[in-house]
Amino acid sequence: MKGSLRAFVRSRAGQRCEYCRLHEDDLPLFTFHVGHLLPKKHGGTDDPRGLGWSCHYCNLAKSSNLSGRDAVTGRIVVLFNPRRQRWQRHFAWDGPRLVGLTSCGRATIAVLNINSPHRIGLRELLIAVGRFPPGS
């Protein structure tokens, strides 16, 4: 992938993971990824409209998944797409824990393991020093 395309995707995302909202400066030992929102194995391309910026935790957990199960409704739903959906409609912060406001939000949180103990622990530390959530 060209450096200019990577720079564009990174800038558009404000250097934050488009799923868990972690800033890349808060995870300096791991490179953030340009991820295909529709994985190439499912027909995705390198068009910028189909790319997202994500931390390695979210990108590796998402892998080629397109959907997940909402534990509340039991339904299989499409995962959050930062190019087509507004983050604030699907998610909200409750301290260091991300809450899904919709079936899509809940399934995305589950598939991407966003509330795993080590990720909550990192956000607790960032909250304590005033670096999280975004806008704080």
PDB file of C-alpha atoms in Angstrom:
ATOM      1  CA  MET A   1       0.000   0.000   0.000  1.00  0.00           C
ATOM      2  CA  LYS A   2       1.341   3.420  -0.934  1.00  0.00           C
ATOM      3  CA  GLY A   3       2.549   5.676   1.857  1.00  0.00           C
ATOM      4  CA  SER A   4       0.317   8.507   0.673  1.00  0.00           C
ATOM      5  CA  LEU A   5      -2.790   6.316   0.968  1.00  0.00           C
ATOM      6  CA  ARG A   6      -1.746   5.188   4.453  1.00  0.00           C
ATOM      7  CA  ALA A   7      -1.147   8.836   5.446  1.00  0.00           C
ATOM      8  CA  PHE A   8      -4.593   9.811   4.119  1.00  0.00           C
ATOM      9  CA  VAL A   9      -6.416   7.056   6.047  1.00  0.00           C
ATOM     10  CA  ARG A  10      -4.442   7.869   9.202  1.00  0.00           C
ATOM     11  CA  SER A  11      -5.168  11.600   8.948  1.00  0.00           C
ATOM     12  CA  ARG A  12      -8.866  11.083   8.199  1.00  0.00           C
ATOM     13  CA  ALA A  13      -9.153   9.031  11.402  1.00  0.00           C
ATOM     14  CA  GLY A  14      -7.369  11.651  13.506  1.00  0.00           C
ATOM     15  CA  GLN A  15      -4.714   9.048  14.350  1.00  0.00           C
ATOM     16  CA  ARG A  16      -7.322   7.118  16.385  1.00  0.00           C
ATOM     17  CA  CYS A  17      -8.596   3.614  15.938  1.00  0.00           C
ATOM     18  CA  GLU A  18     -11.947   3.987  14.239  1.00  0.00           C
ATOM     19  CA  TYR A  19     -13.409   1.239  16.428  1.00  0.00           C
ATOM     20  CA  CYS A  20     -12.077   1.612  19.997  1.00  0.00           C
ATOM     21  CA  ARG A  21     -10.953   5.272  19.583  1.00  0.00           C
ATOM     22  CA  LEU A  22      -7.492   4.617  21.063  1.00  0.00           C
ATOM     23  CA  HIS A  23      -4.936   7.170  19.848  1.00  0.00           C
ATOM     24  CA  GLU A  24      -1.855   5.711  18.202  1.00  0.00           C
ATOM     25  CA  ASP A  25       0.400   7.678  20.621  1.00  0.00           C
ATOM     26  CA  ASP A  26      -1.117   5.643  23.473  1.00  0.00           C
ATOM     27  CA  LEU A  27       0.059   2.361  21.979  1.00  0.00           C
ATOM     28  CA  PRO A  28       3.549   3.284  20.735  1.00  0.00           C
ATOM     29  CA  LEU A  29       4.988  -0.223  20.563  1.00  0.00           C
ATOM     30  CA  PHE A  30       2.441  -1.403  17.992  1.00  0.00           C
ATOM     31  CA  THR A  31       1.903  -0.031  14.513  1.00  0.00           C
ATOM     32  CA  PHE A  32      -1.668   0.864  13.626  1.00  0.00           C
ATOM     33  CA  HIS A  33      -3.117  -0.814  10.554  1.00  0.00           C
ATOM     34  CA  VAL A  34      -4.929   0.286   7.426  1.00  0.00           C
ATOM     35  CA  GLY A  35      -7.712  -2.270   7.374  1.00  0.00           C
ATOM     36  CA  HIS A  36     -10.122  -3.245   4.665  1.00  0.00           C
ATOM     37  CA  LEU A  37     -13.647  -2.672   5.949  1.00  0.00           C
ATOM     38  CA  LEU A  38     -14.782  -5.189   3.369  1.00  0.00           C
ATOM     39  CA  PRO A  39     -11.908  -7.691   3.399  1.00  0.00           C
ATOM     40  CA  LYS A  40     -10.239  -8.436   0.074  1.00  0.00           C
ATOM     41  CA  LYS A  41     -11.363 -12.076   0.298  1.00  0.00           C
ATOM     42  CA  HIS A  42     -14.940 -10.755   0.175  1.00  0.00           C
ATOM     43  CA  GLY A  43     -14.299  -8.358  -2.726  1.00  0.00           C
ATOM     44  CA  GLY A  44     -12.810  -5.359  -0.891  1.00  0.00           C
ATOM     45  CA  THR A  45     -10.354  -3.066  -2.660  1.00  0.00           C
ATOM     46  CA  ASP A  46      -7.760  -0.440  -1.803  1.00  0.00           C
ATOM     47  CA  ASP A  47     -10.222   2.374  -2.560  1.00  0.00           C
ATOM     48  CA  PRO A  48      -9.930   4.846   0.367  1.00  0.00           C
ATOM     49  CA  ARG A  49     -13.707   4.666   0.901  1.00  0.00           C
ATOM     50  CA  GLY A  50     -13.270   1.043   1.938  1.00  0.00           C
ATOM     51  CA  LEU A  51     -10.327   1.497   4.285  1.00  0.00           C
ATOM     52  CA  GLY A  52     -10.183   2.229   7.983  1.00  0.00           C
ATOM     53  CA  TRP A  53      -7.512   3.037  10.579  1.00  0.00           C
ATOM     54  CA  SER A  54      -7.343   0.622  13.474  1.00  0.00           C
ATOM     55  CA  CYS A  55      -5.164  -0.444  16.345  1.00  0.00           C
ATOM     56  CA  HIS A  56      -3.644  -3.882  16.018  1.00  0.00           C
ATOM     57  CA  TYR A  57      -6.014  -5.271  18.670  1.00  0.00           C
ATOM     58  CA  CYS A  58      -9.137  -4.309  16.717  1.00  0.00           C
ATOM     59  CA  ASN A  59      -7.733  -5.156  13.296  1.00  0.00           C
ATOM     60  CA  LEU A  60      -6.472  -8.608  14.249  1.00  0.00           C
ATOM     61  CA  ALA A  61      -9.722  -9.445  16.060  1.00  0.00           C
ATOM     62  CA  LYS A  62     -11.849  -8.200  13.159  1.00  0.00           C
ATOM     63  CA  SER A  63      -9.805 -10.189  10.645  1.00  0.00           C
ATOM     64  CA  SER A  64     -12.108 -11.024   7.738  1.00  0.00           C
ATOM     65  CA  ASN A  65     -15.295 -10.950   9.839  1.00  0.00           C
ATOM     66  CA  LEU A  66     -18.222  -9.079   8.335  1.00  0.00           C
ATOM     67  CA  SER A  67     -20.738  -9.819  11.078  1.00  0.00           C
ATOM     68  CA  GLY A  68     -21.156 -10.856  14.662  1.00  0.00           C
ATOM     69  CA  ARG A  69     -23.822 -11.965  17.109  1.00  0.00           C
ATOM     70  CA  ASP A  70     -25.649  -9.441  19.258  1.00  0.00           C
ATOM     71  CA  ALA A  71     -25.891 -11.080  22.691  1.00  0.00           C
ATOM     72  CA  VAL A  72     -29.038  -9.082  23.550  1.00  0.00           C
ATOM     73  CA  THR A  73     -31.172 -10.003  20.538  1.00  0.00           C
ATOM     74  CA  GLY A  74     -29.367 -13.164  19.467  1.00  0.00           C
ATOM     75  CA  ARG A  75     -29.332 -11.864  15.899  1.00  0.00           C
ATOM     76  CA  ILE A  76     -26.384 -11.981  13.521  1.00  0.00           C
ATOM     77  CA  VAL A  77     -25.672  -8.399  12.424  1.00  0.00           C
ATOM     78  CA  VAL A  78     -23.189  -6.563  10.221  1.00  0.00           C
ATOM     79  CA  LEU A  79     -20.214  -5.036  12.052  1.00  0.00           C
ATOM     80  CA  PHE A  80     -19.736  -1.279  12.411  1.00  0.00           C
ATOM     81  CA  ASN A  81     -18.436   0.472   9.291  1.00  0.00           C
ATOM     82  CA  PRO A  82     -16.756   3.831  10.018  1.00  0.00           C
ATOM     83  CA  ARG A  83     -17.258   5.014   6.427  1.00  0.00           C
ATOM     84  CA  ARG A  84     -21.020   4.467   6.458  1.00  0.00           C
ATOM     85  CA  GLN A  85     -22.040   4.839  10.087  1.00  0.00           C
ATOM     86  CA  ARG A  86     -21.602   7.384  12.877  1.00  0.00           C
ATOM     87  CA  TRP A  87     -19.610   6.088  15.844  1.00  0.00           C
ATOM     88  CA  GLN A  88     -21.753   8.037  18.353  1.00  0.00           C
ATOM     89  CA  ARG A  89     -24.933   6.323  17.179  1.00  0.00           C
ATOM     90  CA  HIS A  90     -23.594   2.860  17.966  1.00  0.00           C
ATOM     91  CA  PHE A  91     -21.265   3.364  20.939  1.00  0.00           C
ATOM     92  CA  ALA A  92     -20.849   5.301  24.193  1.00  0.00           C
ATOM     93  CA  TRP A  93     -18.254   5.294  26.960  1.00  0.00           C
ATOM     94  CA  ASP A  94     -19.069   4.199  30.503  1.00  0.00           C
ATOM     95  CA  GLY A  95     -15.710   5.010  32.071  1.00  0.00           C
ATOM     96  CA  PRO A  96     -13.174   2.656  30.454  1.00  0.00           C
ATOM     97  CA  ARG A  97     -15.887   0.310  29.156  1.00  0.00           C
ATOM     98  CA  LEU A  98     -17.366   0.727  25.690  1.00  0.00           C
ATOM     99  CA  VAL A  99     -21.126   0.207  25.572  1.00  0.00           C
ATOM    100  CA  GLY A 100     -22.986  -0.853  22.448  1.00  0.00           C
ATOM    101  CA  LEU A 101     -26.089   1.260  21.879  1.00  0.00           C
ATOM    102  CA  THR A 102     -27.304  -0.839  18.950  1.00  0.00           C
ATOM    103  CA  SER A 103     -27.113  -4.444  17.804  1.00  0.00           C
ATOM    104  CA  CYS A 104     -24.310  -3.422  15.446  1.00  0.00           C
ATOM    105  CA  GLY A 105     -22.400  -1.738  18.277  1.00  0.00           C
ATOM    106  CA  ARG A 106     -22.768  -4.673  20.673  1.00  0.00           C
ATOM    107  CA  ALA A 107     -21.714  -7.222  18.044  1.00  0.00           C
ATOM    108  CA  THR A 108     -18.710  -5.106  17.035  1.00  0.00           C
ATOM    109  CA  ILE A 109     -17.560  -4.759  20.642  1.00  0.00           C
ATOM    110  CA  ALA A 110     -17.833  -8.527  21.101  1.00  0.00           C
ATOM    111  CA  VAL A 111     -16.085  -9.566  17.875  1.00  0.00           C
ATOM    112  CA  LEU A 112     -13.264  -7.033  18.334  1.00  0.00           C
ATOM    113  CA  ASN A 113     -12.812  -7.895  22.054  1.00  0.00           C
ATOM    114  CA  ILE A 114     -12.914  -4.178  22.844  1.00  0.00           C
ATOM    115  CA  ASN A 115     -13.783  -4.727  26.504  1.00  0.00           C
ATOM    116  CA  SER A 116     -11.223  -7.429  27.244  1.00  0.00           C
ATOM    117  CA  PRO A 117      -9.600  -6.943  30.666  1.00  0.00           C
ATOM    118  CA  HIS A 118      -6.208  -5.777  29.347  1.00  0.00           C
ATOM    119  CA  ARG A 119      -7.847  -3.214  27.060  1.00  0.00           C
ATOM    120  CA  ILE A 120     -10.042  -1.868  29.867  1.00  0.00           C
ATOM    121  CA  GLY A 121      -6.917  -1.704  32.056  1.00  0.00           C
ATOM    122  CA  LEU A 122      -5.099   0.392  29.464  1.00  0.00           C
ATOM    123  CA  ARG A 123      -8.051   2.768  29.188  1.00  0.00           C
ATOM    124  CA  GLU A 124      -8.221   3.063  33.002  1.00  0.00           C
ATOM    125  CA  LEU A 125      -4.583   4.188  33.027  1.00  0.00           C
ATOM    126  CA  LEU A 126      -5.212   6.649  30.188  1.00  0.00           C
ATOM    127  CA  ILE A 127      -8.272   8.056  31.979  1.00  0.00           C
ATOM    128  CA  ALA A 128      -6.198   8.512  35.160  1.00  0.00           C
ATOM    129  CA  VAL A 129      -3.709  10.701  33.282  1.00  0.00           C
ATOM    130  CA  GLY A 130      -6.390  12.602  31.338  1.00  0.00           C
ATOM    131  CA  ARG A 131      -5.687  11.088  27.907  1.00  0.00           C
ATOM    132  CA  PHE A 132      -8.927   9.198  27.388  1.00  0.00           C
ATOM    133  CA  PRO A 133     -11.694   9.196  26.246  1.00  0.00           C
ATOM    134  CA  PRO A 134     -11.235  11.281  23.092  1.00  0.00           C
ATOM    135  CA  GLY A 135     -11.926  14.931  23.740  1.00  0.00           C
ATOM    136  CA  SER A 136     -10.998  14.730  27.431  1.00  0.00           C
TER     137      SER A 136
END
